[in-house]
Amino acid sequence: MRPAALDARRGVVRLHPEVLTALDLNPGDPVRLTGRRATAGIAARAEPGASRALLYADDLILGNLGVRDGGQITVAPAPVVAARSVTLAGPVEIIAAVSPEMLRLALLGKVVTAGDNVSLLPQDVVTQSGVRALIHAARRSLANTVGYAWTSTLLTVGAVEPADAALVTMDTVVAWEGGQATHEPGSVGVQPPAAAAAATGAAEAEAEAAPSVDDLPGLRMQAQELTELLDLGFHHSEVLTKLGTSVALGVLITGPAGSGKSALVRAVAAAVGATVTTVWAPEVAALTNNDAAARLRTAAAGVRGRGPAVLLVSDVEALAPRDQPGPLSTVFRQLIAELVRAGAAVICTTSRPESVDLALRGPDLLSVQLAVALPDAAMRREQLAVLTRGMPLAEDVRLDDVAGRTPGFVAADLAALAREAGVRAALRIRSSGASADSTPTISMADFEAALEVVRPTSMAQSTLEVAAVTLDDVGDMVEVKQVLTESVLWPLTYPDTFARLGVQPPRGVLLYGPPGCGKTYLVKAIAGTGKANVLSVKGAELLSKWVGDSERAVRELFRRAREAAPTLVFLDEVDALAPIRGQATDGGTTDRVVAALLTELDGVEDLRNVVVIGATNRPDLVDAALLRPGRLERLVYVPPPDAEARGEILRAAARTVPLAGDVDLQALASSLERFSAADCAALIREAALAAMRESLEASSVTAAHVTTARARVRPSLDPGQVAWLETYAEKQAAR
């Protein structure tokens, strides 16, 4: 049974099984709910131990009922009425980012009522298996398009036809208020101009809805190139004819999800007076081959012969995958060739160019490729200025600082950040009881609060939680911290300085030392200091028994690192990932992984603003090719802590522990020979547990508790291993 917490904002109400039986309802049936006002929802089965007198619903349904603060609710079966059309209103930035087709999939399976609030969270609690693939695609695309805020955005239902409450199906025509609707049943997801509209009038209508190129900082160079291409092909074909040549209007635009690829196409099309027909590839690919081919042909027919027209295909890898190109991919290539020969433009977008069928990039197909790069700090500053143009910012807001603290953020992420800052400001103003006549403003504190919860889309799979520590919090290790600052922080923080001096910054660092001596903690401290995104992976996590999967995992890791640059890639237990080649008994898997890793670190494709840190306690097992200059060229020995360092570690570990006056940490540190940093932290933790065992009302940790903990915690450092590592470090220093 699915917990009710996962029903939130999906339009689901749970009832006791006996209540469902008494009302002659099955899970998935619509129900009519009446409180201070009427609304509707989808019935689901509650837990067997649930109350028969209670209805389990979230705050969204209770708000639609007007009984958020409590009240009586009447439940009754509702007829299953399929909605012919639904109109919604929402924030301007959501309307610009979410197409009506994607909006329909987000509402699929929900019962909507005029005047209600609905969320973008897909209704995947009670749904048919046939539409789950579409809902999964909608979830992924919403996350990529809208960013973090897609889960919390609320929309308002304006009108529902033919009744006040109806079920959204695949045949429902969904539209934004004042905007264009989804396709009619049986046709492809397009946005065609009215049949009676002249080409000029249609272009003007499209221009009114499309963003301006000036509102897309960071894309001006790509916009100029695309504008020249489309203008030449649409309006100056006679010049090309006289020259005995033609221009190919097949374009593939690549770039991180949420970077504004589709907005770029719409803005340029509006500038050259062309209409745009949009196809969302995952929706078409989820159909059977015959239905999908029919929809593609309908989309092509809507573009062909309509004057300057663009067919925009988003997430094209779903239609033409590289690994398994099927019959649908062949049909798609044929349609592209036909449209390009007919003088129409076909523009495809993808955030995963490595997954697109290579045949699409033929001379007569998508022969032109444009890349949208991840914005740097200066570009993020420009984007923030555009996004906050209509926001009342306080004087203390420093957009330069916000831009500097958002590496890896794309335009959609920055929009989500600005929205979240506005929400935080509204909550702060409401809780302060400010008068309605006062002028609200968004302060720097609101942006800082938003930065704590908004993560860049490219870092959704990051596995390292960056702690709020810096190198200043690391006790002792002066030489180690200096080397890491020069090798890791400087290349990430001051790339312009290296470029000005004509020096290639170090590519990577290998940390080695006994277990528990703070190698991982140093990486966390570097991440907290350097304003860089962090990707962490254990060595064995990239290994797979399937041929090719391990190398693909390495390529995917570094692709994400390039997209989220500046990035710190942390390879823990790197000896398991890159052992000495020729000695493995796994059929050559690790050898191929080492080759892929070497190629990524120092291959043909440049690795800019990405620094790799490896960690191991067996540096002799790491392949020597990985340790040459240009790869993990700096070998840094992290020694076990001496007495002074142990004292600082104990003080750092006891920072939040109420120690009694009889506890002498420095004297304790002198007696902890062969204790690693992890052992010292464990000692403080065990002393606090000893105080709790003595009394759960204990208010401090005494010297007696520390003595008890000292008898329990044993040192983990192996003198033989430490001596060997010190000898290895001396040999490296002598080279």
XYZ file of C-alpha atoms in Angstrom:
735
model
C 0.000 0.000 0.000
C 1.467 3.354 -1.019
C 1.941 5.780 1.903
C -0.365 8.768 1.837
C 2.585 11.156 2.016
C 3.368 10.357 -1.619
C -0.179 11.333 -2.663
C 0.556 14.991 -1.920
C -0.778 17.456 -4.493
C -1.847 14.732 -6.909
C -5.624 15.093 -6.437
C -5.975 11.787 -4.556
C -8.229 11.190 -1.527
C -8.049 7.988 0.506
C -11.047 6.311 2.094
C -11.427 3.252 4.311
C -12.095 0.091 2.230
C -15.521 -0.308 3.849
C -16.421 3.280 2.948
C -15.426 2.598 -0.658
C -17.651 -0.470 -0.681
C -20.582 1.387 0.891
C -20.328 4.112 -1.771
C -19.911 1.522 -4.535
C -16.544 2.983 -5.480
C -13.394 1.372 -6.859
C -9.866 2.808 -6.577
C -9.436 5.291 -9.399
C -13.087 6.395 -9.524
C -13.817 10.148 -9.348
C -15.546 11.451 -6.210
C -17.388 14.696 -5.516
C -16.228 16.493 -2.355
C -18.202 19.256 -0.681
C -16.979 21.503 2.103
C -17.321 25.280 2.104
C -17.033 24.853 -1.652
C -17.174 21.867 -3.991
C -14.266 20.110 -5.687
C -13.432 16.633 -6.981
C -10.701 14.034 -6.623
C -9.666 10.470 -7.368
C -10.584 7.836 -4.782
C -7.910 5.490 -3.437
C -7.851 2.814 -0.752
C -6.621 3.879 2.700
C -4.611 1.682 5.046
C -6.622 -1.069 6.799
C -6.081 0.648 10.141
C -7.455 3.980 8.910
C -10.533 5.543 10.473
C -13.886 4.987 8.755
C -14.961 8.516 9.710
C -11.971 10.312 8.188
C -11.024 11.318 4.674
C -7.277 11.425 4.005
C -6.353 14.336 1.725
C -3.515 16.812 1.318
C -3.435 20.553 1.891
C -4.194 21.273 -1.775
C -7.553 19.461 -1.724
C -8.408 20.900 1.691
C -7.634 24.367 0.372
C -9.877 23.784 -2.646
C -12.618 22.693 -0.234
C -12.090 25.770 1.931
C -11.686 23.626 5.075
C -7.947 23.881 5.596
C -8.601 24.797 9.254
C -11.069 21.940 9.766
C -14.678 21.284 8.938
C -17.105 18.671 7.704
C -16.658 17.154 4.232
C -19.292 15.276 2.252
C -18.153 12.539 -0.143
C -20.258 11.191 -3.008
C -19.597 9.260 -6.221
C -19.177 11.419 -9.312
C -19.911 10.458 -12.913
C -16.902 9.792 -15.134
C -16.934 12.762 -17.495
C -13.997 13.117 -19.889
C -12.917 16.731 -20.297
C -12.994 18.038 -23.852
C -10.983 21.129 -22.960
C -9.298 22.638 -19.915
C -7.901 26.164 -19.575
C -5.390 27.035 -16.864
C -3.562 30.086 -15.522
C -0.181 30.143 -13.847
C 3.046 32.092 -13.320
C 4.423 33.739 -16.440
C 7.698 31.851 -16.267
C 5.850 28.502 -16.066
C 3.623 29.387 -19.031
C 6.733 30.254 -21.062
C 8.538 27.024 -20.147
C 5.776 24.380 -20.126
C 4.112 23.552 -23.427
C 0.401 22.659 -23.495
C 1.326 19.078 -24.464
C 3.550 18.691 -21.410
C 0.875 20.358 -19.265
C -1.722 17.845 -20.428
C 0.511 14.922 -19.409
C 1.045 16.506 -15.985
C -2.758 16.626 -15.528
C -3.407 13.195 -17.054
C -5.684 11.110 -14.829
C -6.675 14.025 -12.584
C -10.228 15.305 -12.074
C -10.080 19.097 -12.384
C -12.704 21.574 -11.200
C -13.129 25.166 -12.378
C -11.645 27.565 -9.837
C -9.441 24.928 -8.161
C -5.692 24.953 -7.701
C -3.765 22.046 -9.232
C -0.108 21.100 -9.211
C 2.239 19.873 -11.930
C 2.918 16.634 -10.016
C 1.648 13.785 -12.261
C -1.133 11.593 -10.885
C 0.777 8.288 -10.745
C -0.944 6.845 -7.671
C -4.029 5.371 -9.368
C -3.293 5.118 -13.065
C -3.434 2.645 -15.908
C -0.251 0.846 -16.885
C -0.600 2.071 -20.465
C 0.044 5.708 -19.564
C 2.786 5.209 -16.986
C 5.497 5.608 -19.621
C 3.999 8.958 -20.646
C 3.760 10.098 -17.012
C 7.381 9.093 -16.400
C 8.474 11.068 -19.469
C 6.423 14.055 -18.289
C 8.069 13.941 -14.865
C 11.555 13.903 -16.386
C 10.804 16.681 -18.869
C 9.163 18.905 -16.248
C 12.197 18.538 -14.000
C 14.501 19.424 -16.911
C 12.366 22.314 -18.180
C 11.133 24.009 -15.020
C 13.884 22.995 -12.624
C 13.494 22.580 -8.879
C 10.237 24.538 -8.581
C 8.137 22.178 -10.742
C 7.091 20.198 -7.634
C 5.769 23.250 -5.763
C 4.192 25.329 -8.550
C 0.406 25.753 -8.331
C -1.869 26.508 -11.284
C -5.481 27.717 -11.334
C -8.146 25.950 -13.417
C -9.999 28.609 -15.390
C -12.582 26.652 -17.375
C -13.510 23.007 -17.895
C -15.675 21.686 -20.734
C -18.248 20.129 -20.750
C -18.792 20.135 -16.951
C -17.429 21.926 -13.901
C -15.464 18.793 -12.931
C -14.066 16.389 -15.517
C -11.284 13.837 -16.031
C -8.240 14.827 -18.096
C -7.521 12.224 -20.795
C -5.224 11.986 -23.817
C -8.026 13.488 -25.921
C -8.414 16.582 -23.736
C -7.399 19.866 -25.331
C -5.374 21.772 -22.732
C -4.442 25.433 -23.084
C -3.003 28.302 -21.087
C -5.309 31.280 -20.662
C -4.648 33.608 -23.577
C -2.325 31.017 -25.207
C -2.479 28.196 -27.715
C -3.980 24.798 -26.996
C -2.764 21.276 -27.435
C -3.547 19.418 -30.594
C -6.975 18.123 -31.437
C -7.611 14.417 -30.787
C -5.917 12.233 -33.355
C -3.335 14.787 -34.468
C 0.240 15.388 -33.413
C 1.251 17.684 -30.562
C 1.640 20.871 -32.564
C 0.813 24.533 -32.365
C -0.307 25.419 -35.921
C -1.540 28.842 -36.958
C -5.199 29.270 -37.805
C -5.994 27.994 -41.277
C -7.398 31.316 -42.381
C -4.529 33.395 -41.021
C -2.138 34.880 -43.483
C 1.536 34.023 -43.078
C 2.386 37.490 -41.832
C -0.425 37.548 -39.296
C 0.541 34.115 -37.984
C 4.125 35.204 -37.614
C 3.033 38.270 -35.670
C 0.914 36.142 -33.331
C 3.839 33.811 -32.788
C 6.152 36.754 -32.118
C 3.851 38.050 -29.415
C 3.999 34.718 -27.559
C 7.693 34.008 -28.202
C 10.487 35.344 -25.997
C 12.819 38.017 -27.281
C 16.441 37.271 -28.093
C 17.379 40.132 -25.758
C 15.813 38.139 -22.907
C 18.153 35.202 -23.575
C 21.604 36.328 -22.395
C 24.213 33.715 -23.095
C 22.508 32.625 -26.304
C 23.119 35.689 -28.459
C 25.911 34.110 -30.499
C 23.815 31.006 -31.190
C 20.799 33.216 -31.914
C 22.771 35.247 -34.435
C 24.003 32.135 -36.240
C 20.539 30.571 -36.302
C 18.931 33.853 -37.406
C 21.335 34.191 -40.339
C 20.655 30.600 -41.392
C 16.842 30.846 -41.240
C 16.704 34.324 -42.772
C 18.854 33.203 -45.689
C 16.789 30.072 -46.289
C 13.359 31.693 -45.871
C 13.773 35.171 -47.363
C 16.805 35.104 -49.686
C 16.476 31.815 -51.523
C 16.678 33.654 -54.865
C 20.270 34.663 -54.081
C 21.137 31.047 -53.381
C 19.451 29.993 -56.629
C 21.501 32.472 -58.646
C 24.622 31.124 -56.997
C 23.612 27.583 -57.923
C 23.455 26.353 -54.339
C 21.052 25.939 -51.430
C 21.111 26.083 -47.658
C 20.323 23.110 -45.430
C 17.764 24.007 -42.795
C 18.226 20.927 -40.602
C 19.684 21.946 -37.233
C 20.575 20.011 -34.064
C 20.863 22.136 -30.912
C 22.619 20.506 -27.974
C 23.029 21.752 -24.447
C 22.206 21.037 -20.801
C 18.577 20.536 -19.850
C 16.938 23.835 -18.976
C 19.501 25.970 -20.794
C 16.925 27.581 -23.120
C 17.250 25.618 -26.363
C 13.528 25.661 -27.207
C 13.212 29.307 -26.132
C 16.086 30.120 -28.491
C 14.255 28.531 -31.420
C 10.982 30.329 -30.665
C 12.733 33.680 -30.280
C 14.660 33.348 -33.546
C 11.588 32.105 -35.421
C 9.636 35.137 -34.234
C 12.490 37.409 -35.342
C 12.475 35.998 -38.905
C 8.662 35.820 -39.147
C 8.343 32.018 -39.107
C 5.704 29.886 -37.420
C 6.744 27.093 -35.051
C 5.216 23.622 -34.880
C 6.330 21.808 -31.742
C 6.654 18.048 -31.305
C 7.637 16.546 -27.969
C 9.535 13.392 -28.907
C 8.934 11.298 -25.727
C 5.156 11.630 -26.176
C 5.325 10.415 -29.781
C 7.815 7.630 -28.988
C 5.507 6.242 -26.285
C 2.889 5.368 -28.932
C 2.850 2.336 -31.203
C 4.982 2.620 -34.323
C 1.996 3.144 -36.623
C 0.401 5.836 -34.441
C 3.742 7.545 -33.898
C 4.482 7.577 -37.644
C 1.012 8.991 -38.324
C 1.557 11.790 -35.825
C 4.929 12.668 -37.338
C 3.418 12.811 -40.824
C 0.622 15.043 -39.539
C 3.201 17.382 -38.012
C 5.138 17.474 -41.288
C 1.946 18.237 -43.212
C 1.277 21.155 -40.862
C 4.675 22.645 -41.737
C 4.973 21.888 -45.452
C 3.697 24.614 -47.755
C 2.827 27.146 -45.034
C 5.508 29.684 -45.876
C 8.387 30.219 -43.425
C 7.837 27.425 -40.899
C 9.923 25.547 -38.321
C 9.316 22.033 -37.008
C 10.767 21.975 -33.480
C 11.385 18.470 -32.080
C 12.359 18.487 -28.392
C 14.308 15.635 -26.736
C 14.935 14.053 -30.131
C 16.895 11.126 -28.652
C 13.545 9.524 -27.750
C 12.610 9.293 -31.450
C 16.022 8.333 -32.789
C 18.055 6.569 -30.103
C 21.634 5.715 -30.924
C 21.670 2.227 -29.398
C 18.447 0.859 -30.912
C 17.301 2.891 -33.935
C 14.072 1.263 -35.118
C 11.527 1.778 -37.906
C 10.298 5.015 -36.308
C 13.788 6.481 -36.595
C 13.762 5.661 -40.326
C 10.389 7.379 -40.806
C 11.662 10.407 -38.911
C 14.768 10.693 -41.115
C 12.634 10.512 -44.248
C 10.350 13.292 -43.012
C 13.325 15.504 -42.151
C 14.760 15.051 -45.639
C 11.388 15.836 -47.264
C 10.822 18.981 -45.193
C 14.337 20.310 -45.741
C 13.998 19.789 -49.524
C 10.621 21.593 -49.390
C 12.243 24.671 -47.833
C 11.020 24.180 -44.243
C 13.333 24.148 -41.243
C 13.640 21.152 -38.909
C 15.296 21.962 -35.585
C 15.862 19.218 -33.024
C 17.042 19.739 -29.462
C 18.677 17.333 -27.036
C 20.523 17.414 -23.738
C 22.083 14.012 -24.477
C 23.830 14.274 -27.847
C 25.701 11.024 -27.264
C 22.341 9.190 -27.268
C 21.161 10.534 -30.656
C 21.296 8.315 -33.743
C 24.400 9.311 -35.732
C 22.466 8.874 -38.992
C 20.467 12.029 -38.158
C 23.583 14.135 -38.696
C 23.844 13.307 -42.385
C 24.402 16.042 -45.013
C 20.721 16.251 -46.017
C 19.349 15.938 -42.473
C 20.586 17.762 -39.342
C 23.771 18.991 -40.949
C 24.132 22.112 -38.770
C 24.894 21.701 -35.071
C 24.726 24.460 -32.465
C 25.921 23.984 -28.896
C 24.527 25.852 -25.902
C 27.234 25.932 -23.273
C 26.787 26.068 -19.528
C 26.740 29.754 -18.478
C 29.768 31.113 -16.652
C 29.568 33.530 -13.716
C 29.289 36.627 -15.925
C 26.534 35.058 -18.003
C 24.658 33.933 -14.901
C 24.830 37.520 -13.675
C 23.164 38.665 -16.901
C 20.501 35.985 -16.670
C 19.738 36.892 -13.058
C 19.372 40.536 -14.072
C 16.785 39.549 -16.695
C 14.946 37.144 -14.384
C 14.729 39.652 -11.522
C 13.842 42.601 -13.724
C 10.279 42.691 -12.414
C 11.181 41.902 -8.810
C 11.504 44.562 -6.075
C 15.036 43.796 -4.903
C 16.379 45.262 -1.678
C 19.556 47.338 -1.696
C 21.570 44.547 -0.067
C 20.961 42.102 -2.943
C 24.257 41.424 -4.730
C 23.556 39.550 -7.933
C 27.302 39.181 -8.542
C 27.591 37.148 -5.332
C 24.545 35.055 -6.240
C 26.024 34.367 -9.678
C 29.316 33.356 -8.104
C 27.579 30.884 -5.811
C 25.602 29.133 -8.551
C 28.110 27.120 -10.619
C 26.367 24.587 -12.820
C 23.045 26.498 -12.811
C 21.262 26.869 -16.146
C 18.556 29.396 -16.968
C 15.751 27.177 -15.621
C 17.638 26.664 -12.352
C 18.205 30.407 -11.967
C 14.513 31.020 -12.631
C 13.664 28.476 -9.929
C 16.109 30.227 -7.595
C 14.478 33.612 -8.205
C 11.018 32.115 -7.628
C 12.139 30.451 -4.411
C 13.649 33.724 -3.177
C 10.325 35.437 -3.872
C 8.467 32.736 -1.946
C 10.863 33.097 0.999
C 10.332 36.861 0.950
C 6.547 36.420 0.931
C 6.703 34.012 3.883
C 8.980 36.377 5.787
C 6.718 39.373 5.157
C 3.600 37.412 6.109
C 5.106 36.180 9.380
C 6.305 39.684 10.266
C 2.754 41.037 10.000
C 3.721 43.873 7.656
C 0.894 46.140 6.564
C -0.632 45.782 3.119
C 0.391 49.338 2.251
C 4.111 48.665 2.751
C 6.306 47.945 -0.269
C 7.627 44.355 -0.097
C 11.188 43.646 -1.192
C 13.339 40.576 -1.722
C 16.491 40.680 0.376
C 19.851 38.944 0.088
C 18.829 36.708 2.998
C 15.957 35.407 0.861
C 18.373 34.474 -1.918
C 20.695 32.792 0.588
C 17.781 30.755 1.941
C 16.820 29.791 -1.613
C 20.404 28.711 -2.369
C 20.171 26.162 0.429
C 17.336 24.255 -1.251
C 17.669 24.892 -5.010
C 20.142 22.545 -6.675
C 21.318 22.683 -10.288
C 19.607 20.184 -12.563
C 22.961 18.835 -13.726
C 23.787 17.843 -10.131
C 20.611 15.870 -9.451
C 22.594 12.633 -9.079
C 25.441 14.026 -6.987
C 26.349 11.633 -4.194
C 28.470 13.843 -1.933
C 26.716 16.070 0.547
C 28.858 19.177 0.806
C 29.313 19.980 4.479
C 29.529 23.508 5.824
C 33.278 23.194 6.473
C 36.307 24.790 4.885
C 40.030 24.120 4.936
C 40.247 26.459 7.914
C 38.316 23.839 9.910
C 40.956 21.176 9.170
C 43.429 20.938 11.998
C 47.160 21.103 11.247
C 48.146 19.679 7.779
C 49.560 23.057 6.710
C 51.593 21.679 3.821
C 48.760 19.451 2.604
C 46.294 22.333 2.629
C 48.731 24.555 0.745
C 49.225 21.969 -2.006
C 45.461 21.405 -2.315
C 44.798 25.136 -2.448
C 47.235 25.580 -5.332
C 46.269 22.406 -7.214
C 42.496 22.397 -6.741
C 41.116 25.721 -5.555
C 43.177 28.046 -7.733
C 42.248 26.363 -11.075
C 38.550 26.408 -10.128
C 38.482 29.891 -8.631
C 40.976 31.794 -10.832
C 40.902 30.241 -14.335
C 41.458 33.685 -15.887
C 44.792 34.023 -14.105
C 46.060 30.734 -15.523
C 44.899 31.800 -18.999
C 46.580 35.192 -18.663
C 49.888 33.559 -17.709
C 49.539 30.927 -20.440
C 49.750 28.035 -17.973
C 47.678 24.875 -18.059
C 46.334 24.293 -14.526
C 46.846 20.918 -12.823
C 44.284 18.363 -13.937
C 44.121 16.241 -10.808
C 45.475 15.250 -7.417
C 45.921 11.888 -5.695
C 45.470 11.874 -1.927
C 47.004 8.846 -0.243
C 47.514 7.921 3.363
C 46.386 5.537 6.099
C 42.660 4.882 6.524
C 40.775 7.333 8.718
C 43.266 10.188 8.441
C 40.904 12.682 6.799
C 41.230 12.244 3.027
C 37.474 12.408 2.437
C 37.110 15.173 5.017
C 39.706 17.218 3.121
C 37.662 16.848 -0.066
C 34.531 18.041 1.744
C 36.480 21.013 3.074
C 37.737 21.843 -0.422
C 34.188 21.628 -1.759
C 32.995 24.005 0.946
C 35.764 26.468 0.127
C 35.919 26.565 -3.632
C 32.364 27.384 -4.812
C 32.396 24.362 -7.116
C 29.978 21.533 -7.730
C 31.079 18.152 -6.415
C 30.578 14.758 -8.031
C 31.587 11.849 -5.841
C 31.848 8.198 -6.830
C 33.285 5.166 -5.111
C 35.719 3.271 -7.287
C 33.689 0.078 -7.480
C 30.438 1.934 -8.307
C 31.508 2.378 -11.931
C 32.312 -1.289 -12.488
C 29.740 -3.542 -14.145
C 29.778 -7.133 -15.357
C 28.170 -6.081 -18.657
C 30.595 -5.300 -21.472
C 30.680 -1.589 -22.224
C 28.648 -0.455 -19.194
C 31.684 0.496 -17.096
C 33.227 2.607 -19.850
C 29.837 4.246 -20.474
C 29.589 5.073 -16.753
C 32.996 6.781 -16.884
C 32.000 8.819 -19.944
C 28.694 9.788 -18.317
C 30.497 10.887 -15.134
C 32.790 13.251 -17.003
C 29.995 14.484 -19.280
C 28.077 15.553 -16.184
C 31.241 17.126 -14.806
C 31.709 19.218 -17.957
C 28.067 20.308 -17.902
C 28.255 21.349 -14.236
C 31.678 23.050 -14.455
C 33.407 24.273 -12.391
C 33.305 20.784 -10.954
C 35.301 18.749 -8.486
C 35.229 15.006 -9.290
C 36.099 12.868 -6.261
C 37.116 9.267 -6.985
C 37.231 7.456 -3.646
C 39.113 4.151 -3.461
C 40.595 4.885 -6.857
C 42.779 1.752 -6.684
C 39.603 -0.317 -7.244
C 38.705 1.757 -10.298
C 42.128 2.056 -11.925
C 44.346 -0.870 -10.890
C 47.549 -1.724 -12.722
C 46.581 -3.047 -16.150
C 47.349 -6.590 -17.200
C 46.939 -8.131 -13.750
C 43.145 -8.396 -13.485
C 41.179 -11.639 -13.871
C 37.831 -10.024 -14.773
C 38.041 -10.435 -18.531
C 39.641 -7.035 -19.108
C 36.860 -4.897 -17.604
C 39.126 -2.856 -15.340
C 41.685 -2.451 -18.137
C 39.027 -0.906 -20.365
C 37.871 1.320 -17.500
C 41.434 2.536 -16.953
C 41.723 3.307 -20.673
C 38.439 5.243 -20.603
C 39.538 7.153 -17.501
C 42.901 8.056 -19.045
C 41.183 9.263 -22.212
C 38.747 11.452 -20.275
C 41.486 12.989 -18.141
C 43.912 13.779 -20.940
C 42.299 12.995 -24.293
C 41.374 14.932 -27.382
C 38.348 16.569 -25.718
C 39.508 19.269 -23.333
C 38.513 19.016 -19.677
C 37.954 22.653 -18.703
C 37.194 23.837 -15.181
C 37.127 20.245 -13.936
C 39.563 18.998 -11.303
C 39.785 15.335 -10.303
C 40.790 14.168 -6.832
C 41.515 10.510 -6.207
C 41.889 8.966 -2.760
C 43.492 5.660 -1.785
C 45.519 3.994 0.938
C 47.303 1.781 -1.627
C 48.943 4.123 -4.165
C 51.153 1.281 -5.393
C 48.081 -0.457 -6.836
C 47.064 2.503 -9.018
C 48.045 2.278 -12.696
C 51.174 4.329 -13.307
C 49.730 5.987 -16.430
C 47.117 7.669 -14.240
C 49.807 9.372 -12.165
C 51.770 11.039 -14.945
C 51.642 14.847 -15.558
C 48.389 15.950 -17.153
C 46.349 13.490 -15.104
C 46.616 12.915 -11.332
C 49.994 14.604 -11.406
C 50.180 15.827 -7.796
C 50.595 13.080 -5.200
C 49.749 14.395 -1.741
C 50.527 12.343 1.355
C 47.975 12.762 4.161
C 49.921 11.650 7.248
C 48.433 10.339 10.488
C 47.911 13.172 12.982
C 50.609 13.990 15.503
C 49.849 15.063 19.088
C 49.154 18.687 18.149
C 46.916 17.711 15.234
C 45.064 15.191 17.424
C 44.370 17.983 19.899
C 42.842 20.154 17.177
C 40.777 17.214 15.895
C 39.471 16.515 19.396
C 38.541 20.173 19.859
C 36.748 20.223 16.508
C 34.856 17.008 17.315
C 33.893 18.345 20.779
C 32.764 21.733 19.494
C 29.102 20.933 20.177
C 29.723 18.600 23.153
C 29.391 20.149 26.665
C 32.673 19.069 28.264
C 33.225 19.396 31.999
C 36.113 21.480 33.313
C 38.175 18.414 34.261
C 38.560 17.303 30.613
C 42.028 18.191 29.257
C 41.898 17.554 25.508
C 45.536 18.384 24.840
C 46.758 15.951 27.485
C 44.358 13.372 26.106
C 45.718 13.941 22.591
C 49.280 13.241 23.773
C 48.213 9.789 24.960
C 46.443 8.785 21.760
C 49.380 7.299 19.879
C 48.347 5.432 16.659
C 44.904 7.103 16.753
C 43.656 8.346 13.412
C 41.395 11.376 12.932
C 38.403 9.040 12.721
C 39.472 7.357 15.973
C 39.680 10.722 17.756
C 36.187 11.680 16.602
C 34.908 8.235 17.671
C 36.438 8.758 21.117
C 34.465 11.960 21.714
C 31.292 10.292 20.462
C 31.816 7.291 22.744
C 32.422 9.595 25.745
C 29.063 11.291 25.113
C 27.392 7.856 24.899
C 29.032 6.878 28.205
C 27.472 9.963 29.814
C 24.085 8.962 28.393
C 24.452 5.399 29.727
C 25.107 6.813 33.163
C 22.109 9.139 33.008
C 19.826 10.260 30.217
C 19.575 13.566 32.102
C 23.348 14.166 31.887
C 24.263 17.758 31.066
C 28.016 17.396 30.486
C 30.752 14.911 29.623
C 33.325 14.465 32.366
C 36.872 13.109 32.453
C 35.501 9.824 33.854
C 33.341 9.424 30.780
C 36.376 10.088 28.569
C 38.363 7.449 30.479
C 35.556 4.932 29.943
C 35.500 5.760 26.234
C 39.302 5.469 26.050
C 39.028 1.851 27.225
C 36.446 1.073 24.541
C 37.953 2.807 21.470
C 41.051 1.134 20.065
C 43.540 2.725 17.656
C 43.092 1.604 14.054
C 46.419 2.661 12.526
C 48.713 -0.185 11.488
C 52.344 0.774 12.258
C 53.604 -1.354 9.373
C 51.266 0.277 6.855
C 52.097 3.763 8.150
C 55.840 3.063 7.855
C 55.402 1.749 4.296
C 53.353 4.806 3.266
C 55.918 7.170 4.763
C 58.683 5.401 2.833
C 56.591 5.641 -0.354
C 56.066 9.375 0.272
C 59.813 9.906 0.779
C 60.545 8.156 -2.537
C 58.004 10.336 -4.328
C 59.523 13.473 -2.821
C 63.003 12.402 -3.903
C 61.992 12.003 -7.564
